[in-house]
Coordinates of C-alpha atoms and ligand atoms in Angstrom, one line a residue:
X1 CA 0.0 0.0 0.0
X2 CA 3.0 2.4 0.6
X3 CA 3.6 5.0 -2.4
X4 CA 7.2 4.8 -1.3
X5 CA 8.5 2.6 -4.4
X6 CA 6.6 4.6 -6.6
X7 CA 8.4 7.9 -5.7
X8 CA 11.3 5.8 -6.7
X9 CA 10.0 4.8 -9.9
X10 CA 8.8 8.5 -10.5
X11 CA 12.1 9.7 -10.6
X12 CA 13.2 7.5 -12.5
X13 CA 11.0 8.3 -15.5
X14 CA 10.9 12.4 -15.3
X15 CA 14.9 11.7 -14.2
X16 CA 14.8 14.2 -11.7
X17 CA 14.8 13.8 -7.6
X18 CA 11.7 12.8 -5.7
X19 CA 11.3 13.6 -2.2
X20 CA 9.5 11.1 -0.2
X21 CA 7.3 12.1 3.0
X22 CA 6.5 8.8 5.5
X23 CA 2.8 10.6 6.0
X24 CA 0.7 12.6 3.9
X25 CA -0.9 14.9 6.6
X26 CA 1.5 16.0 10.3
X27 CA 4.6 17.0 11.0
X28 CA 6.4 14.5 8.6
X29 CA 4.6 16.0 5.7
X30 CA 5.0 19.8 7.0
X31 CA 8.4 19.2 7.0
X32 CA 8.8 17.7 3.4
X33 CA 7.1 20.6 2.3
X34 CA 9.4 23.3 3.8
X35 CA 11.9 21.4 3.2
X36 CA 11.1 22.0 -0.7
X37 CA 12.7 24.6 -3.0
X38 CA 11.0 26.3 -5.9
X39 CA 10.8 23.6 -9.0
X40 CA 11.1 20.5 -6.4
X41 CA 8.7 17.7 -6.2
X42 CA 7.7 15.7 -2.8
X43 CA 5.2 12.7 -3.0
X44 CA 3.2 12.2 0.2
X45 CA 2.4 9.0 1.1
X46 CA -1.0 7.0 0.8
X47 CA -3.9 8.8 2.1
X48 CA -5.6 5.4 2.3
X49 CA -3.4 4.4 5.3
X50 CA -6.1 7.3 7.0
X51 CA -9.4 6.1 7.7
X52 CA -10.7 9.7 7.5
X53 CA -9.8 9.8 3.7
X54 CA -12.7 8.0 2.6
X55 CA -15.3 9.7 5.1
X56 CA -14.3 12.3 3.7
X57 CA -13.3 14.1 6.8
X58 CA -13.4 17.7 7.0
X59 CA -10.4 18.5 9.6
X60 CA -8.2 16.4 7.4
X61 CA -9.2 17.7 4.2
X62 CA -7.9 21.2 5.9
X63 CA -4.9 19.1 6.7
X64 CA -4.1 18.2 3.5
X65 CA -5.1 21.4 1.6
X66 CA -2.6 23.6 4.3
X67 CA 0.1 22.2 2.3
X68 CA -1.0 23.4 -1.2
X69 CA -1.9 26.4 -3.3
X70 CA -3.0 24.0 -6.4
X71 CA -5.4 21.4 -7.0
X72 CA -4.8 18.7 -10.0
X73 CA -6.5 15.1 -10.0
X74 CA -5.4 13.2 -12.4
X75 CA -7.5 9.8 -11.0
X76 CA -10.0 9.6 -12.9
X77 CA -10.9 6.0 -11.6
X78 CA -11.2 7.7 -7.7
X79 CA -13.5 10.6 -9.0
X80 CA -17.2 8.5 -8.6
X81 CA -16.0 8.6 -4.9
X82 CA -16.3 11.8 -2.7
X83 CA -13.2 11.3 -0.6
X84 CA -10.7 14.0 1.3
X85 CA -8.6 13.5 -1.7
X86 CA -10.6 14.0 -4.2
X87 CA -13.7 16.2 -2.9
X88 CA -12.7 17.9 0.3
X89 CA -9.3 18.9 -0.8
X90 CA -10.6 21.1 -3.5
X91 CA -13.3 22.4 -1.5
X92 CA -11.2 23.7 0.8
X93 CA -8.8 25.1 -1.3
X94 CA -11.8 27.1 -2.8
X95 CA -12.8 28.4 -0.5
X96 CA -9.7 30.2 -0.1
X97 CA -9.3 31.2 -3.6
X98 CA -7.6 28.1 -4.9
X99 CA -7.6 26.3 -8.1
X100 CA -8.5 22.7 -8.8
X101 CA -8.2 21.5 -12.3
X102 CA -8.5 18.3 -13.8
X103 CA -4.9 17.0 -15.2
X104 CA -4.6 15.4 -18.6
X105 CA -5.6 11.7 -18.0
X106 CA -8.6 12.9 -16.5
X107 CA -9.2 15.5 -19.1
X108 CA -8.5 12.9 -21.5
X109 CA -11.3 10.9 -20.3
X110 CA -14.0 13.1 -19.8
X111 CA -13.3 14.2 -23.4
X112 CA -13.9 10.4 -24.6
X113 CA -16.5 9.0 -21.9
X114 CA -17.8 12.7 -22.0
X115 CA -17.9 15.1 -25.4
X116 CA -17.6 12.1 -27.7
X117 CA -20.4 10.3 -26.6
X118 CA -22.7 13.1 -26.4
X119 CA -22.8 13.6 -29.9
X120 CA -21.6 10.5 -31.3
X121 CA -20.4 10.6 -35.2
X122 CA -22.6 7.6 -36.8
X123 CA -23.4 4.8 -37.1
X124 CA -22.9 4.6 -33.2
X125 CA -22.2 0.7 -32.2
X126 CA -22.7 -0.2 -28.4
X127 CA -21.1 -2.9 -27.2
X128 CA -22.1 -4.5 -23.5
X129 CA -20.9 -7.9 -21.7
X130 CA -19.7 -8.9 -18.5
X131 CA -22.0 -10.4 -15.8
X132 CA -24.8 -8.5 -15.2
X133 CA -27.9 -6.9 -16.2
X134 CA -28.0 -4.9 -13.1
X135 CA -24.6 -3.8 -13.5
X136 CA -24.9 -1.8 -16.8
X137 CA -29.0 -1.5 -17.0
X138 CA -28.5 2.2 -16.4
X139 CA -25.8 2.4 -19.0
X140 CA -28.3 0.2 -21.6
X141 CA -31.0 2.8 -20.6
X142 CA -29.2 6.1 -21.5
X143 CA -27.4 4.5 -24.7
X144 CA -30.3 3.8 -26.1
X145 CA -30.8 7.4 -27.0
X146 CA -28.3 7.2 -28.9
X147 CA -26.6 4.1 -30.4
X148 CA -28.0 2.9 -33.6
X149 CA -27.3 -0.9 -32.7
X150 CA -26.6 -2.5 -29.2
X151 CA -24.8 -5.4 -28.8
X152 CA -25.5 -8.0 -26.1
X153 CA -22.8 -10.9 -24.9
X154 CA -21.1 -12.1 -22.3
X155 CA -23.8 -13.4 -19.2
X156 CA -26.3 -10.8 -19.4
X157 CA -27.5 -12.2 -22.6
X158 CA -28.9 -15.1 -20.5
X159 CA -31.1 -12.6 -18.6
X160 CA -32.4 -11.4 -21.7
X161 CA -33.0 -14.7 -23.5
X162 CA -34.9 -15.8 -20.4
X163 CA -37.2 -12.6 -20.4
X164 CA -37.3 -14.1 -24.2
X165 CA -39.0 -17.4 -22.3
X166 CA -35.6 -19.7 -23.0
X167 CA -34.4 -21.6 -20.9
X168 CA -30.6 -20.8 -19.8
X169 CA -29.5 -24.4 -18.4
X170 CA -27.4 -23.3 -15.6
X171 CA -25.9 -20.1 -16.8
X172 CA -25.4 -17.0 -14.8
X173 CA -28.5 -15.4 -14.8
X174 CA -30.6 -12.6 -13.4
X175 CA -34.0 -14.5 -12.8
X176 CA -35.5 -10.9 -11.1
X177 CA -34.0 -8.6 -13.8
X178 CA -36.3 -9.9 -16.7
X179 CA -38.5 -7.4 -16.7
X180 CA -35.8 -4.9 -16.9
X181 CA -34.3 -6.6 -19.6
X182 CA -37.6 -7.0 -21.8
X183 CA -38.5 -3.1 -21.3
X184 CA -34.8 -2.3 -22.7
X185 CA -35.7 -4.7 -25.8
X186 CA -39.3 -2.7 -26.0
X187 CA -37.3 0.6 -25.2
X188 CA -35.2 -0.3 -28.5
X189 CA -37.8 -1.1 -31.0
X190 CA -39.6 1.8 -29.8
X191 CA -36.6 4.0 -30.8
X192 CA -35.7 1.9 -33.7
X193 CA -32.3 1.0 -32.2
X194 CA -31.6 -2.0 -33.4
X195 CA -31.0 -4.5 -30.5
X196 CA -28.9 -7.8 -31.2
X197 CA -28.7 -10.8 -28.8
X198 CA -26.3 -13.6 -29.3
X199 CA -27.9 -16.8 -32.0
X200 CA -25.5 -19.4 -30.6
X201 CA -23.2 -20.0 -27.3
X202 CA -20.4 -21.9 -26.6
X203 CA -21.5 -23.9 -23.6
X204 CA -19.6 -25.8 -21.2
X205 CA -20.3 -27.3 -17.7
X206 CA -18.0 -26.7 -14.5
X207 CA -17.4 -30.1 -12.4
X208 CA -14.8 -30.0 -9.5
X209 CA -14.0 -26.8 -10.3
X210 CA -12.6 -27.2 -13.9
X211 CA -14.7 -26.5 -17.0
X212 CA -15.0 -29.2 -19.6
X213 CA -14.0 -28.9 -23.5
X214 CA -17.4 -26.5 -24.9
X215 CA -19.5 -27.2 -27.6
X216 CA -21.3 -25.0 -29.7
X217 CA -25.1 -24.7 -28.8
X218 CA -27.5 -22.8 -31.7
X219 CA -30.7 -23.8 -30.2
X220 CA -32.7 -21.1 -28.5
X221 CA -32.5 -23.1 -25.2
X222 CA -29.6 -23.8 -23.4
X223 CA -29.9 -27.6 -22.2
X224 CA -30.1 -28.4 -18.0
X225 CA -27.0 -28.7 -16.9
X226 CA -25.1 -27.0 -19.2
X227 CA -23.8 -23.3 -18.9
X228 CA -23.1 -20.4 -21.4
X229 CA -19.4 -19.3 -21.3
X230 CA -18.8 -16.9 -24.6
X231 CA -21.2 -15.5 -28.2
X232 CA -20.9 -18.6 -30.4
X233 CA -18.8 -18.2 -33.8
X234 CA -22.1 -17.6 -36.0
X235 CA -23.2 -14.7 -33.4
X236 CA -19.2 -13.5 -33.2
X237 CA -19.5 -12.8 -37.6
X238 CA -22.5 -11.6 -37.2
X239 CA -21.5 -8.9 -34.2
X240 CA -18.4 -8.3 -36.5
X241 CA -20.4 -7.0 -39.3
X242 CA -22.3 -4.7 -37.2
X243 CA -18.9 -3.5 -36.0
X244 CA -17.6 -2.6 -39.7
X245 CA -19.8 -0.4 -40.9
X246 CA -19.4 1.5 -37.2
X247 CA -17.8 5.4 -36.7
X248 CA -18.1 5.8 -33.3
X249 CA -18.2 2.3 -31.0
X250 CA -18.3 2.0 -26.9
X251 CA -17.2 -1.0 -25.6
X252 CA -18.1 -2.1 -21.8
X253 CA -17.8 -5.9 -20.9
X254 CA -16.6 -8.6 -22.3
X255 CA -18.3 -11.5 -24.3
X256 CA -17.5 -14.7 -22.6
X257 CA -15.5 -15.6 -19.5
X258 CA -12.5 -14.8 -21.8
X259 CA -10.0 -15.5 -18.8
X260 CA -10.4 -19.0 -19.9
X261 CA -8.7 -18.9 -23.5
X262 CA -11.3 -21.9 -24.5
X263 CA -13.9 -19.2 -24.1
X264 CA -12.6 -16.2 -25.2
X265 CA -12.9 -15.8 -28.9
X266 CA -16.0 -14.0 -28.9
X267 CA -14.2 -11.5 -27.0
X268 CA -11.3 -11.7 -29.8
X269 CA -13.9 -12.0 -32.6
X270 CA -15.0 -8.6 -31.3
X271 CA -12.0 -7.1 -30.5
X272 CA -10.5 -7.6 -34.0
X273 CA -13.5 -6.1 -35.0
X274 CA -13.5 -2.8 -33.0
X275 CA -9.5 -2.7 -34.2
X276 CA -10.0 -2.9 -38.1
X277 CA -13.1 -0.3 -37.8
X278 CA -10.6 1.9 -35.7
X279 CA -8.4 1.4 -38.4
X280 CA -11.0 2.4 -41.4
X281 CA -12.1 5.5 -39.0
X282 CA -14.3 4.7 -36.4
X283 CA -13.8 6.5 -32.8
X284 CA -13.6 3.2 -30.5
X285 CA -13.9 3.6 -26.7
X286 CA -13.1 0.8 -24.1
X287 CA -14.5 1.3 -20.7
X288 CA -14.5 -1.9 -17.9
X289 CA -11.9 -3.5 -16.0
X290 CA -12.6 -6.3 -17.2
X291 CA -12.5 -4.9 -21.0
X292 CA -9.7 -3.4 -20.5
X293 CA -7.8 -6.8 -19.5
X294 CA -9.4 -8.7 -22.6
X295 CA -7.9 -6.3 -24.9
X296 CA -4.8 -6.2 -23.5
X297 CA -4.5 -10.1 -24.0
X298 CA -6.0 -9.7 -26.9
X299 CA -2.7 -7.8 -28.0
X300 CA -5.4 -4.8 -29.9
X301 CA -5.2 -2.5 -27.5
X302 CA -2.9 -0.3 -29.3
X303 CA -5.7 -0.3 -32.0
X304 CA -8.5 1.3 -30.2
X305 CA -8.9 5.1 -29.5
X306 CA -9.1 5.2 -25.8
X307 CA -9.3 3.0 -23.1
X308 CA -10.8 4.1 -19.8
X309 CA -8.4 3.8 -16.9
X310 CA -12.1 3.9 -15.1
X311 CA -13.4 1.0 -14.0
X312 CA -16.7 1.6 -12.0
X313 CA -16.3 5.4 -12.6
X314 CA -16.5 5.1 -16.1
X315 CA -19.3 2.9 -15.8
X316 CA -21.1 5.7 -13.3
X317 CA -20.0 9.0 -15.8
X318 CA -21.4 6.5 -18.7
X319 CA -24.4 6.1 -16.9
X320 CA -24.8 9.8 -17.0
X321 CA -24.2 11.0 -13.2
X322 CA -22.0 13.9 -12.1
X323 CA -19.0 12.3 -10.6
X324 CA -17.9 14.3 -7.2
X325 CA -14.5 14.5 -7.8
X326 CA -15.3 16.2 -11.2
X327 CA -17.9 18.2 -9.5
X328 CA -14.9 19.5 -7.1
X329 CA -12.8 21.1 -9.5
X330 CA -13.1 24.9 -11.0
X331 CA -11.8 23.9 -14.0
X332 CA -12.3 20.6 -15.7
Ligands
ADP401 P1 -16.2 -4.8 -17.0 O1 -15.2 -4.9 -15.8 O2 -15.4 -4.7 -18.3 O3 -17.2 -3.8 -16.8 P2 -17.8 -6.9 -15.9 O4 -17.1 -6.8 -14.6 O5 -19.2 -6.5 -16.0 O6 -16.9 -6.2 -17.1 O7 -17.8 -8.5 -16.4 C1 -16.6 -9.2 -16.6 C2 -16.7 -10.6 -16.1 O8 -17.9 -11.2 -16.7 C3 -15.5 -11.4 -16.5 O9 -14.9 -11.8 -15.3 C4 -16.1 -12.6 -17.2 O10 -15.6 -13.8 -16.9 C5 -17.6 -12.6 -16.8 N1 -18.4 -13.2 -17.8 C6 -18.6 -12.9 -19.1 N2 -19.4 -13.8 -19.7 C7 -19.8 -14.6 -18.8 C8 -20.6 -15.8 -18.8 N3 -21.2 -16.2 -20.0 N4 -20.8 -16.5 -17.7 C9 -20.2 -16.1 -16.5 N5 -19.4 -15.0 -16.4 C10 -19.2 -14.3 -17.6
MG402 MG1 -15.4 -5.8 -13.9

């Protein structure tokens, strides 16, 4: 947890000294910080090692703030929480006349997740996978204004080919999210959005904690027993093509549990896809851990446009919310 290593490694890259200071708040950081000279650079150490950073304490927001005369957050993947660090800090510096501006990650991100989105060159492809339904139904909701065509894979198809009255065998599923899931698909064809769902699986079933050898399955039921792990191969061309023809594409969740290499070429399928449309012109946007991590073994991810160093604030900012640690800053 200690940022000491990293003041090392700091220096190392801008080649010039770091000074290191054992507390972030005290007399150990007090006396980094007149210790410094004009043009010198001192990292405090974690604030998470304080409890009071993430109740967003008021006396040690004034703590921290004494130190400073200027505000920059660069973490954009802290900013959908309203700690000392990210909201208090500012605040306080405010109010006395401070600046807090967003650095150039950050910048960098609300431009993508943000501007680009908002008025999306088209056609606009959305991409969601990963787990749930629940997770990214407020994501589904707002894209739908939008996107042209939404693509579903990874688990949450399951929840939407039971609200379909499938059966799902013994795949991850959302039995209580149904409903949700049918009034996104009546949501869609409302708007004319056009909404695809994956034609075949791979399915495979998990005994003694190993998964067997998958098959593909292209009925519309998935048989007892067995469980959906990735998009099939006919619903991975099919996604593709949608893909091609894309200009601007947002990609949150992956298609399969793609950790497991047997299972991960709908995720590859797709990210091939989103690279060679990047390629002929397309804005593509990756937001998700979990995405993030697929592309990367994937080897693409120097072929996309941007890919969120987010995580679950990319996923609130996506879902349209003010993020507090945005919110904070004077200048953004
Ligand atoms: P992200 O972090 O990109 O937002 P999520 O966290 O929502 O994505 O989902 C990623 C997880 O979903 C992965 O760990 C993956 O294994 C899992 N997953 C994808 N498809 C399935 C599936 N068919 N069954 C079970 N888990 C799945
Ligand atoms: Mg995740």
């Amino acid at each position: 947890m200690s940022l000491k290593p990293v003041a090392k490694k700091l220096s190392k890259i801008i080649e010039q000294p770091v000074a290191f200071a054992s507390d972030c708040v005290g007399e150990a950081a007090a006396s980094a910080v007149d210790n410094l000279k004009d043009g010198e650079i001192l990292l405090l150490e974690n604030v998470r090692y304080h409890a009071a950073e993430e109740m967003n304490d008021k006396d040690f927001s004034k703590q921290l703030a004494k130190l400073a005369d200027v505000y920059v957050n660069d973490a954009f993947g802290a900013a959908h929480r309203a700690h000392a660090s990210t909201v208090g800090v500012p605040q306080e510096l405010s109010t006395r006349g401070g600046q807090g501006a967003a650095g150039l990650l950050m910048e960098r991100e609300l431009q993508f997740l943000g501007e680009e989105l908002d008025d999306p060159s088209k056609p606009f492809v959305v991409i969601l996978g990963g787990a749930k339904v629940s997770d990214k139904i407020k994501v589904i909701d707002r894209l739908l204004e939008k996107a042209d065509t939404i693509l579903i894979g990874g688990a949450m198809a399951y929840t939407f080919k039971l609200a379909g009255g499938f059966s799902v065998g013994d795949s991850l599923v959302e039995p209580d999210m149904t409903d949700i899931a049918q009034s996104a698909l009546d949501k869609a064809e409302a708007l004319g959005v056009e909404f695809l769902l994956p034609s075949d699986n791979l399915i495979s079933q998990h005994k003694n904690g190993t998964w067997a050898d998958p098959t593909v399955n292209t009925g519309n039921d998935i048989p007892d027993g067995d469980e959906g792990v990735d998009i099939g191969p006919a619903t991975g061309a099919r996604y593709a093509n949608a893909i091609a023809d894309a200009k601007t594409i947002l990609w949150n969740g992956p298609m399969g549990i793609f950790e497991d290499p047997r299972f991960a070429e709908g995720t590859l399928t797709v990210a091939r896809a989103v690279a060679a449309a990047t390629g002929a012109g397309a804005n593509s946007i990756i937001g998700g851990g979990d995405s993030v991590k697929a592309l990367n073994q994937s080897g693409l991810a120097d072929k996309v446009t941007f890919m969120s160093t987010g995580g679950g604030a990319s996923l609130e900012f996506l879902e349209g919310k003010e993020l507090p640690g945005v919110a904070a800053l004077t200048d953004r």
